[in-house]
mmCIF file of C-alpha atoms in Angstrom:
data_model
loop_
_atom_site.group_PDB
_atom_site.id
_atom_site.type_symbol
_atom_site.label_atom_id
_atom_site.label_comp_id
_atom_site.label_asym_id
_atom_site.label_seq_id
_atom_site.Cartn_x
_atom_site.Cartn_y
_atom_site.Cartn_z
ATOM 1 C CA MET A 577 44.686 14.738 16.929
ATOM 2 C CA HIS A 578 46.553 12.157 18.865
ATOM 3 C CA ASN A 579 50.104 11.091 18.887
ATOM 4 C CA GLU A 580 51.945 9.284 21.742
ATOM 5 C CA SER A 581 54.944 11.225 21.417
ATOM 6 C CA MET A 582 53.215 14.589 21.269
ATOM 7 C CA HIS A 583 50.948 16.777 23.671
ATOM 8 C CA TRP A 584 49.491 20.099 24.209
ATOM 9 C CA ALA A 585 51.590 22.508 26.229
ATOM 10 C CA SER A 586 50.957 26.046 27.085
ATOM 11 C CA VAL A 587 53.358 28.857 25.546
ATOM 12 C CA TRP A 588 51.763 31.802 26.686
ATOM 13 C CA GLY A 589 49.159 32.676 29.242
ATOM 14 C CA ASN A 590 47.680 35.409 31.595
ATOM 15 C CA ALA A 591 45.238 35.362 34.446
ATOM 16 C CA VAL A 592 42.182 37.186 34.128
ATOM 17 C CA SER A 593 40.731 39.814 36.590
ATOM 18 C CA ILE A 594 38.107 42.558 36.683
ATOM 19 C CA ALA A 595 38.394 45.883 34.840
ATOM 20 C CA GLU A 596 38.254 49.091 36.626
ATOM 21 C CA ASN A 597 34.672 50.178 36.724
ATOM 22 C CA ARG A 598 34.337 53.204 34.294
ATOM 23 C CA PRO A 599 31.341 54.596 32.103
ATOM 24 C CA GLU A 600 33.333 53.534 28.912
ATOM 25 C CA SER A 601 33.603 49.753 29.849
ATOM 26 C CA PHE A 602 32.256 48.594 26.567
ATOM 27 C CA SER A 603 33.643 48.325 23.190
ATOM 28 C CA LYS A 604 32.447 47.950 19.652
ATOM 29 C CA ASN A 605 34.078 47.450 16.329
ATOM 30 C CA ILE A 606 37.442 47.017 17.564
ATOM 31 C CA THR A 607 40.161 44.537 16.797
ATOM 32 C CA ILE A 608 42.717 43.563 19.673
ATOM 33 C CA ARG A 609 46.076 42.107 18.794
ATOM 34 C CA TYR A 610 48.476 40.331 20.850
ATOM 35 C CA PRO A 611 52.014 38.888 20.228
ATOM 36 C CA ILE A 612 52.678 35.536 21.318
ATOM 37 C CA TYR A 613 55.994 34.141 21.767
ATOM 38 C CA SER A 614 56.327 30.245 21.391
ATOM 39 C CA HIS A 615 59.301 28.657 22.962
ATOM 40 C CA PHE A 616 58.393 25.321 21.337
ATOM 41 C CA GLU A 617 57.988 24.158 17.691
ATOM 42 C CA GLY A 618 54.570 22.801 17.028
ATOM 43 C CA SER A 619 52.151 21.599 14.568
ATOM 44 C CA ALA A 620 48.790 23.122 15.696
ATOM 45 C CA VAL A 621 47.662 25.964 17.902
ATOM 46 C CA CYS A 622 44.777 26.215 20.675
ATOM 47 C CA LEU A 623 43.282 29.490 22.139
ATOM 48 C CA THR A 624 41.318 29.912 25.283
ATOM 49 C CA PHE A 625 39.136 33.213 25.700
ATOM 50 C CA ASP A 626 37.821 33.508 29.277
ATOM 51 C CA ASN A 627 34.871 35.734 30.377
ATOM 52 C CA TYR A 628 35.361 34.491 33.907
ATOM 53 C CA CYS A 629 34.839 37.980 35.346
ATOM 54 C CA GLY A 630 32.001 39.273 33.144
ATOM 55 C CA THR A 631 28.560 39.838 34.090
ATOM 56 C CA GLU A 632 26.976 39.271 30.666
ATOM 57 C CA PRO A 633 27.831 37.300 27.433
ATOM 58 C CA ILE A 634 30.492 38.506 25.057
ATOM 59 C CA THR A 635 30.673 37.758 21.368
ATOM 60 C CA ILE A 636 33.996 37.227 19.543
ATOM 61 C CA THR A 637 33.235 37.823 15.888
ATOM 62 C CA LYS A 638 36.414 36.712 14.284
ATOM 63 C CA THR A 639 39.677 35.569 15.351
ATOM 64 C CA THR A 640 42.895 35.067 13.313
ATOM 65 C CA VAL A 641 46.460 33.760 13.651
ATOM 66 C CA PHE A 642 49.122 35.334 11.596
ATOM 67 C CA VAL A 643 52.157 33.024 11.193
ATOM 68 C CA ASP A 644 55.048 33.588 8.637
ATOM 69 C CA GLY A 645 53.040 35.819 6.711
ATOM 70 C CA THR A 646 49.883 33.772 6.546
ATOM 71 C CA PHE A 647 46.642 34.401 8.138
ATOM 72 C CA TYR A 648 44.805 31.703 9.585
ATOM 73 C CA THR A 649 40.968 31.764 10.605
ATOM 74 C CA VAL A 650 40.420 30.337 13.996
ATOM 75 C CA THR A 651 36.996 28.332 14.641
ATOM 76 C CA PHE A 652 35.200 27.353 17.672
ATOM 77 C CA GLY A 653 32.800 24.474 16.962
ATOM 78 C CA LYS A 654 33.839 24.915 13.270
ATOM 79 C CA GLN A 655 32.164 28.494 13.730
ATOM 80 C CA LYS A 656 34.046 31.629 13.143
ATOM 81 C CA SER A 657 32.000 33.493 15.918
ATOM 82 C CA VAL A 658 31.685 32.383 19.423
ATOM 83 C CA THR A 659 29.463 33.698 22.071
ATOM 84 C CA ILE A 660 30.838 33.039 25.838
ATOM 85 C CA PRO A 661 28.375 33.468 28.735
ATOM 86 C CA ALA A 662 29.226 35.386 31.987
ATOM 87 C CA GLY A 663 31.655 33.330 34.067
ATOM 88 C CA GLU A 664 32.553 30.931 31.064
ATOM 89 C CA HIS A 665 35.427 30.324 28.604
ATOM 90 C CA ALA A 666 35.460 29.009 25.124
ATOM 91 C CA VAL A 667 38.523 26.773 23.659
ATOM 92 C CA SER A 668 39.098 26.913 20.057
ATOM 93 C CA ASP A 669 39.301 24.041 17.553
ATOM 94 C CA PRO A 670 42.919 23.061 17.207
ATOM 95 C CA LEU A 671 44.245 24.990 14.350
ATOM 96 C CA SER A 672 46.848 23.266 12.213
ATOM 97 C CA CYS A 673 49.868 25.522 11.299
ATOM 98 C CA HIS A 674 53.639 25.074 11.895
ATOM 99 C CA ILE A 675 54.958 27.237 14.860
ATOM 100 C CA LYS A 676 58.900 27.477 15.016
ATOM 101 C CA ALA A 677 60.718 27.100 18.199
ATOM 102 C CA GLN A 678 61.537 30.427 19.885
ATOM 103 C CA SER A 679 59.317 32.446 17.255
ATOM 104 C CA SER A 680 56.444 34.949 17.640
ATOM 105 C CA PHE A 681 53.192 35.051 15.910
ATOM 106 C CA ASN A 682 50.034 37.332 16.075
ATOM 107 C CA VAL A 683 46.455 36.433 17.643
ATOM 108 C CA SER A 684 43.816 39.089 16.576
ATOM 109 C CA PHE A 685 40.086 39.053 17.474
ATOM 110 C CA TYR A 686 37.280 41.534 16.458
ATOM 111 C CA LEU A 687 34.455 42.606 18.566
ATOM 112 C CA ALA A 688 31.771 43.673 16.109
ATOM 113 C CA ASP A 689 28.922 44.532 18.761
ATOM 114 C CA TYR A 690 29.117 46.406 22.071
ATOM 115 C CA THR A 691 30.973 44.070 24.407
ATOM 116 C CA GLN A 692 31.492 44.184 27.983
ATOM 117 C CA MET A 693 35.222 44.621 28.662
ATOM 118 C CA ARG A 694 35.417 43.323 32.058
ATOM 119 C CA SER A 695 37.745 40.434 31.971
ATOM 120 C CA VAL A 696 41.157 41.828 31.615
ATOM 121 C CA VAL A 697 44.491 41.876 33.180
ATOM 122 C CA PHE A 698 47.372 44.163 33.133
ATOM 123 C CA THR A 699 50.761 42.701 31.973
ATOM 124 C CA CYS A 700 53.953 44.324 31.161
ATOM 125 C CA GLY A 701 57.549 43.352 30.205
ATOM 126 C CA PRO A 702 59.727 42.888 27.167
ATOM 127 C CA LEU A 703 57.555 40.272 25.670
ATOM 128 C CA SER A 704 54.347 41.813 26.774
ATOM 129 C CA GLU A 705 52.523 44.711 24.561
ATOM 130 C CA GLY A 706 49.500 44.255 22.653
ATOM 131 C CA SER A 707 47.551 46.788 20.420
ATOM 132 C CA TYR A 708 44.094 47.662 19.289
ATOM 133 C CA ALA A 709 42.580 49.244 16.268
ATOM 134 C CA ILE A 710 39.343 50.665 15.173
ATOM 135 C CA GLY A 711 37.453 48.361 12.692
ATOM 136 C CA ASP A 712 37.957 44.711 11.488
ATOM 137 C CA LEU A 713 41.625 44.662 10.814
ATOM 138 C CA THR A 714 41.944 40.746 11.719
ATOM 139 C CA GLU A 715 43.594 40.164 8.304
ATOM 140 C CA VAL A 716 45.521 43.289 8.159
ATOM 141 C CA ALA A 717 49.263 42.725 8.947
ATOM 142 C CA ASP A 718 50.207 45.997 10.224
ATOM 143 C CA PHE A 719 47.655 48.313 11.897
ATOM 144 C CA PRO A 720 47.663 51.828 10.559
ATOM 145 C CA ILE A 721 49.105 54.230 13.158
ATOM 146 C CA GLU A 722 45.982 56.570 12.703
ATOM 147 C CA VAL A 723 43.468 54.187 14.142
ATOM 148 C CA SER A 724 45.543 52.004 16.557
ATOM 149 C CA ARG A 725 47.221 52.355 19.948
ATOM 150 C CA LYS A 726 49.438 50.009 21.945
ATOM 151 C CA THR A 727 48.255 48.548 25.251
ATOM 152 C CA HIS A 728 49.298 46.504 28.198
ATOM 153 C CA TYR A 729 45.815 45.358 29.092
ATOM 154 C CA PHE A 730 44.974 41.752 27.999
ATOM 155 C CA TYR A 731 41.366 41.227 27.293
ATOM 156 C CA PHE A 732 39.821 37.666 27.172
ATOM 157 C CA LEU A 733 42.716 35.726 25.586
ATOM 158 C CA THR A 734 44.244 33.731 28.619
ATOM 159 C CA ASN A 735 45.975 30.783 27.178
ATOM 160 C CA VAL A 736 47.690 29.804 23.971
ATOM 161 C CA SER A 737 48.899 26.026 23.620
ATOM 162 C CA VAL A 738 50.820 24.495 21.000
ATOM 163 C CA TYR A 739 50.912 20.896 19.849
ATOM 164 C CA THR A 740 54.510 19.658 20.516
ATOM 165 C CA GLU A 741 56.832 17.014 21.599
ATOM 166 C CA LYS A 742 56.075 15.586 25.065
ATOM 167 C CA LYS A 743 59.539 16.717 26.293
ATOM 168 C CA ASN A 744 58.400 20.245 26.154
ATOM 169 C CA ARG A 745 56.723 21.455 29.474
ATOM 170 C CA THR A 746 55.541 24.538 31.063
ATOM 171 C CA VAL A 747 56.164 26.516 34.211
ATOM 172 C CA VAL A 748 53.263 28.702 35.742
ATOM 173 C CA CYS A 749 54.059 31.887 37.706
ATOM 174 C CA TYR A 750 51.350 32.843 39.916
ATOM 175 C CA GLY A 751 51.128 35.999 41.884
ATOM 176 C CA ASP A 752 50.166 39.619 41.934
ATOM 177 C CA SER A 753 51.195 42.928 40.412
ATOM 178 C CA ILE A 754 55.018 42.139 40.908
ATOM 179 C CA THR A 755 54.619 38.835 38.781
ATOM 180 C CA ALA A 756 52.250 40.785 36.392
ATOM 181 C CA GLN A 757 55.069 42.788 35.480
ATOM 182 C CA ASP A 758 58.391 42.093 33.976
ATOM 183 C CA TRP A 759 60.254 39.249 35.808
ATOM 184 C CA PRO A 760 58.336 36.161 33.920
ATOM 185 C CA ASP A 761 59.333 37.788 30.544
ATOM 186 C CA TYR A 762 62.882 38.011 31.858
ATOM 187 C CA LEU A 763 62.680 34.535 32.847
ATOM 188 C CA THR A 764 61.437 33.394 29.331
ATOM 189 C CA LEU A 765 64.395 35.273 27.955
ATOM 190 C CA ARG A 766 66.850 33.537 30.325
ATOM 191 C CA CYS A 767 65.542 30.279 29.186
ATOM 192 C CA LYS A 768 66.202 31.239 25.641
ATOM 193 C CA GLU A 769 69.780 32.573 26.455
ATOM 194 C CA GLU A 770 70.694 29.523 28.703
ATOM 195 C CA GLY A 771 69.534 26.881 26.587
ATOM 196 C CA TYR A 772 66.482 25.572 28.587
ATOM 197 C CA ASP A 773 64.772 25.005 25.283
ATOM 198 C CA ASN A 774 61.964 22.611 26.613
ATOM 199 C CA THR A 775 60.583 24.979 29.441
ATOM 200 C CA ALA A 776 57.946 27.790 28.532
ATOM 201 C CA ILE A 777 57.285 30.426 31.423
ATOM 202 C CA ILE A 778 53.774 31.662 31.473
ATOM 203 C CA ARG A 779 51.870 34.219 33.963
ATOM 204 C CA ARG A 780 48.835 33.845 36.025
ATOM 205 C CA ALA A 781 49.102 37.107 38.025
ATOM 206 C CA THR A 782 46.759 39.765 38.652
ATOM 207 C CA SER A 783 47.410 43.512 40.225
ATOM 208 C CA GLY A 784 46.425 44.428 43.858
ATOM 209 C CA SER A 785 45.310 40.597 44.505
ATOM 210 C CA ARG A 786 45.520 38.993 48.031
ATOM 211 C CA ILE A 787 45.440 35.535 49.086
ATOM 212 C CA LEU A 788 42.639 35.891 51.661
ATOM 213 C CA ARG A 789 40.544 38.922 50.662
ATOM 214 C CA GLU A 790 39.013 40.560 47.770
ATOM 215 C CA TYR A 791 37.020 43.736 47.483
ATOM 216 C CA SER A 792 33.093 43.984 46.873
ATOM 217 C CA CYS A 793 33.085 47.798 46.022
ATOM 218 C CA ILE A 794 33.545 49.121 42.489
ATOM 219 C CA THR A 795 36.140 51.437 43.647
ATOM 220 C CA TYR A 796 38.531 48.650 44.263
ATOM 221 C CA GLU A 797 37.095 45.637 42.528
ATOM 222 C CA SER A 798 39.825 45.664 39.751
ATOM 223 C CA TYR A 799 42.298 44.782 42.689
ATOM 224 C CA GLY A 800 41.142 41.161 41.785
ATOM 225 C CA LEU A 801 39.774 38.196 43.248
ATOM 226 C CA LYS A 802 40.973 36.253 46.307
ATOM 227 C CA GLY A 803 43.131 33.114 46.173
ATOM 228 C CA ASP A 804 40.390 30.428 46.299
ATOM 229 C CA HIS A 805 38.579 32.090 43.426
ATOM 230 C CA ARG A 806 41.811 32.441 41.306
ATOM 231 C CA PHE A 807 44.121 29.476 41.908
ATOM 232 C CA PRO A 808 41.756 26.553 40.794
ATOM 233 C CA HIS A 809 40.654 28.706 37.908
ATOM 234 C CA GLU A 810 44.207 29.841 36.576
ATOM 235 C CA VAL A 811 46.998 27.447 37.456
ATOM 236 C CA PRO A 812 45.833 24.078 35.872
ATOM 237 C CA THR A 813 47.357 24.475 32.620
ATOM 238 C CA GLU A 814 47.999 22.336 29.654
ATOM 239 C CA GLY A 815 51.608 20.898 29.718
ATOM 240 C CA ALA A 816 52.376 22.374 33.081
ATOM 241 C CA ASP A 817 54.355 20.430 35.837
ATOM 242 C CA THR A 818 55.520 23.363 38.165
ATOM 243 C CA VAL A 819 54.186 26.250 39.814
ATOM 244 C CA LEU A 820 56.052 29.181 41.182
ATOM 245 C CA ILE A 821 54.021 31.201 43.801
ATOM 246 C CA GLN A 822 54.945 34.723 44.911
ATOM 247 C CA GLN A 823 51.999 36.405 46.710
ATOM 248 C CA GLY A 824 51.095 37.846 49.964
ATOM 249 C CA ILE A 825 52.288 41.356 50.182
ATOM 250 C CA ASN A 826 48.993 43.051 49.445
ATOM 251 C CA ASP A 827 47.334 41.196 52.413
ATOM 252 C CA ILE A 828 49.832 42.700 54.540
ATOM 253 C CA ILE A 829 49.979 46.269 53.095
ATOM 254 C CA HIS A 830 46.246 47.044 52.010
ATOM 255 C CA PRO A 831 44.328 47.461 55.446
ATOM 256 C CA VAL A 832 44.737 50.903 56.956
ATOM 257 C CA GLY A 833 41.692 51.415 58.980
ATOM 258 C CA THR A 834 38.392 52.942 57.993
ATOM 259 C CA GLU A 835 39.103 56.219 59.349
ATOM 260 C CA VAL A 836 41.749 56.516 56.363
ATOM 261 C CA ASN A 837 39.647 54.628 53.808
ATOM 262 C CA PRO A 838 36.217 53.202 54.367
ATOM 263 C CA PHE A 839 36.909 50.230 52.090
ATOM 264 C CA ARG A 840 40.107 48.953 53.723
ATOM 265 C CA PRO A 841 39.349 48.103 57.513
ATOM 266 C CA MET A 842 42.288 46.769 59.725
ATOM 267 C CA SER A 843 40.052 43.838 60.189
ATOM 268 C CA ASP A 844 41.041 42.660 56.649
ATOM 269 C CA LEU A 845 44.667 42.176 58.076
ATOM 270 C CA PRO A 846 45.373 38.652 58.469
ATOM 271 C CA THR A 847 47.615 37.187 61.007
ATOM 272 C CA VAL A 848 50.630 35.653 59.647
ATOM 273 C CA GLU A 849 49.392 32.311 60.554
ATOM 274 C CA GLU A 850 46.247 32.778 58.658
ATOM 275 C CA LEU A 851 48.462 33.947 55.650
ATOM 276 C CA ILE A 852 50.424 30.935 55.978
ATOM 277 C CA GLU A 853 47.152 28.738 55.773
ATOM 278 C CA GLY A 854 46.321 30.388 52.531
ATOM 279 C CA LEU A 855 49.652 29.522 51.165
ATOM 280 C CA LYS A 856 49.130 26.009 52.405
ATOM 281 C CA TYR A 857 45.875 25.926 50.420
ATOM 282 C CA TYR A 858 47.755 26.798 47.159
ATOM 283 C CA ILE A 859 50.114 24.170 47.861
ATOM 284 C CA SER A 860 47.634 21.481 48.392
ATOM 285 C CA GLU A 861 45.622 22.600 45.320
ATOM 286 C CA ALA A 862 49.037 22.467 43.218
ATOM 287 C CA ARG A 863 49.658 18.812 44.533
ATOM 288 C CA SER A 864 46.439 17.807 43.382
ATOM 289 C CA TYR A 865 47.313 18.640 39.819
ATOM 290 C CA GLY A 866 50.418 16.671 40.291
ATOM 291 C CA TYR A 867 52.735 19.934 40.113
ATOM 292 C CA LYS A 868 55.879 20.576 41.859
ATOM 293 C CA VAL A 869 55.611 23.807 44.011
ATOM 294 C CA TYR A 870 58.096 26.402 44.525
ATOM 295 C CA VAL A 871 57.452 29.527 46.672
ATOM 296 C CA GLY A 872 59.123 32.909 46.292
ATOM 297 C CA THR A 873 59.701 35.174 49.328
ATOM 298 C CA LEU A 874 58.134 38.672 49.653
ATOM 299 C CA LEU A 875 60.169 41.702 48.480
ATOM 300 C CA PRO A 876 61.215 44.661 50.723
ATOM 301 C CA ILE A 877 58.560 47.392 51.328
ATOM 302 C CA GLY A 878 60.562 49.907 53.282
ATOM 303 C CA GLY A 879 59.371 53.331 52.123
ATOM 304 C CA TRP A 880 56.151 52.282 50.592
ATOM 305 C CA ARG A 881 53.348 54.640 51.589
ATOM 306 C CA THR A 882 51.643 52.130 54.079
ATOM 307 C CA TYR A 883 54.815 50.866 55.639
ATOM 308 C CA ALA A 884 55.131 50.207 59.194
ATOM 309 C CA PRO A 885 57.631 48.204 61.210
ATOM 310 C CA PHE A 886 54.526 45.703 62.168
ATOM 311 C CA ARG A 887 54.183 45.021 58.463
ATOM 312 C CA ASP A 888 57.908 44.249 57.817
ATOM 313 C CA GLU A 889 57.588 41.897 61.009
ATOM 314 C CA MET A 890 54.759 40.120 59.344
ATOM 315 C CA ARG A 891 56.610 39.945 55.806
ATOM 316 C CA ASN A 892 59.869 38.502 57.617
ATOM 317 C CA ALA A 893 57.838 35.950 59.497
ATOM 318 C CA TYR A 894 55.993 34.859 56.517
ATOM 319 C CA ASN A 895 59.406 34.659 54.541
ATOM 320 C CA GLU A 896 60.904 32.695 57.294
ATOM 321 C CA TRP A 897 58.156 30.065 57.108
ATOM 322 C CA ILE A 898 58.780 29.905 53.261
ATOM 323 C CA ARG A 899 62.463 29.365 53.812
ATOM 324 C CA THR A 900 62.081 26.428 56.194
ATOM 325 C CA THR A 901 59.002 24.576 55.456
ATOM 326 C CA ASP A 902 59.334 21.196 54.137
ATOM 327 C CA LEU A 903 55.798 21.589 52.336
ATOM 328 C CA ILE A 904 57.336 22.660 49.128
ATOM 329 C CA ASP A 905 59.899 21.589 46.577
ATOM 330 C CA GLY A 906 62.134 24.786 46.868
ATOM 331 C CA VAL A 907 62.138 28.442 47.611
ATOM 332 C CA VAL A 908 63.222 31.136 45.388
ATOM 333 C CA ASP A 909 64.674 33.995 47.719
ATOM 334 C CA PHE A 910 63.639 36.920 45.733
ATOM 335 C CA ASP A 911 63.814 39.195 48.898
ATOM 336 C CA LYS A 912 67.507 38.257 49.237
ATOM 337 C CA ALA A 913 68.018 38.870 45.544
ATOM 338 C CA VAL A 914 66.805 42.399 45.536
ATOM 339 C CA CYS A 915 67.191 43.771 49.021
ATOM 340 C CA ASP A 916 69.891 46.251 50.414
ATOM 341 C CA PRO A 917 72.160 44.281 52.472
ATOM 342 C CA GLU A 918 72.792 47.427 54.603
ATOM 343 C CA ASP A 919 68.921 47.791 55.356
ATOM 344 C CA PRO A 920 66.947 44.667 54.345
ATOM 345 C CA SER A 921 63.651 46.291 54.689
ATOM 346 C CA ARG A 922 64.386 48.214 51.521
ATOM 347 C CA PHE A 923 65.370 47.428 48.031
ATOM 348 C CA LEU A 924 68.893 48.104 46.965
ATOM 349 C CA PRO A 925 68.485 51.502 45.224
ATOM 350 C CA LYS A 926 69.234 50.265 41.792
ATOM 351 C CA TYR A 927 66.253 47.447 42.114
ATOM 352 C CA ASP A 928 63.964 50.038 43.182
ATOM 353 C CA SER A 929 61.325 51.376 40.582
ATOM 354 C CA GLY A 930 60.898 54.300 42.815
ATOM 355 C CA ASP A 931 57.721 53.380 44.766
ATOM 356 C CA HIS A 932 59.457 51.104 47.184
ATOM 357 C CA LEU A 933 57.217 48.113 46.396
ATOM 358 C CA HIS A 934 57.710 47.164 42.930
ATOM 359 C CA PRO A 935 61.211 46.532 41.353
ATOM 360 C CA SER A 936 63.038 48.525 38.540
ATOM 361 C CA PRO A 937 63.613 46.789 35.238
ATOM 362 C CA ALA A 938 67.135 45.633 36.755
ATOM 363 C CA GLY A 939 65.252 44.405 39.838
ATOM 364 C CA TYR A 940 63.050 42.258 37.780
ATOM 365 C CA LYS A 941 66.048 40.918 35.905
ATOM 366 C CA ALA A 942 67.581 40.188 39.232
ATOM 367 C CA MET A 943 64.273 38.233 40.271
ATOM 368 C CA ALA A 944 64.415 36.163 36.899
ATOM 369 C CA ASP A 945 68.134 35.309 37.680
ATOM 370 C CA ALA A 946 67.291 34.217 41.018
ATOM 371 C CA VAL A 947 65.037 31.402 39.827
ATOM 372 C CA LEU A 948 66.516 27.983 40.760
ATOM 373 C CA LYS A 949 68.006 26.091 37.582
ATOM 374 C CA GLU A 950 66.107 22.854 38.804
ATOM 375 C CA ILE A 951 62.837 24.760 37.996
ATOM 376 C CA LEU A 952 64.152 25.298 34.476
ATOM 377 C CA GLU A 953 65.513 22.060 33.730
ATOM 378 C CA ASP A 954 63.123 19.502 32.059
#
């Protein structure tokens, strides 16, 4: 499949992280379904399934794409079933089908045998809700409510690309739980509403993750991989030319001391300089992919359960570096967009979810509105 005026561009994407370790971490005889919004028109679809965090192989028995009332069977090397070793990924054969611009279609996949459900990410927002059902329902348009449930956990499926015109491009939003939640979806809706028809927004975000550290205990391993394990795995993306990075707050707020939590020593707390070096690593990696690089400032933390003045001083120093460095193409001042002007250490109340760390839906929309137009313009 080759045409000089066409290329593959990602229209949907997620990171993959480590599932919380529970006794029920295996599934069998289950169909998982995710709605995929495509900002672009395309003539073919390609899917990526990733077992990056798995410790044993998984087998996806059957996969379908449901577009405009028709089911299409997805193949891998012309086979319906694919086995993905631990730490590896599988890319489907291109599937010829017409995808309309600014439309949605479903991807469903069936796990017949016991499957380790370890490679997963939590994602939410107005465009991000999946479902699962008991049995092989990959060719059933509507899951019966008696055997199905909604979910915000996205297993294995990490990328969907369409074969589309070269003018269409992708922006990658990289970060932690704040980016795993609503604002990238609101940014997609903003692109639709404001006529940025050639720009798709995708996520690469995992809750609890830090730039410089990761947990080695089963209690907290679901908080995700550190930056040099994540960034080169997640960010290279078909059709992408820009990455918007917003990460670092968990490096600042997690360490509390072993007298409080044996897994969170204060020795895990980086200096601001070390945190900036981690961000410079991201910038260097992104430049090696030929990407433009934008960085978002860290949001207020006043009132969060581990808040302390020294943590806010670190946040402010990190943000000041982001605002003044010439190593990036631009800054998105998320902090300024959602903070209380009377007390910049805190959210404006209407933008606070209530935990004083994550924004409310209105706060996430304010973040999306703060993204520079130059990022969205093709």
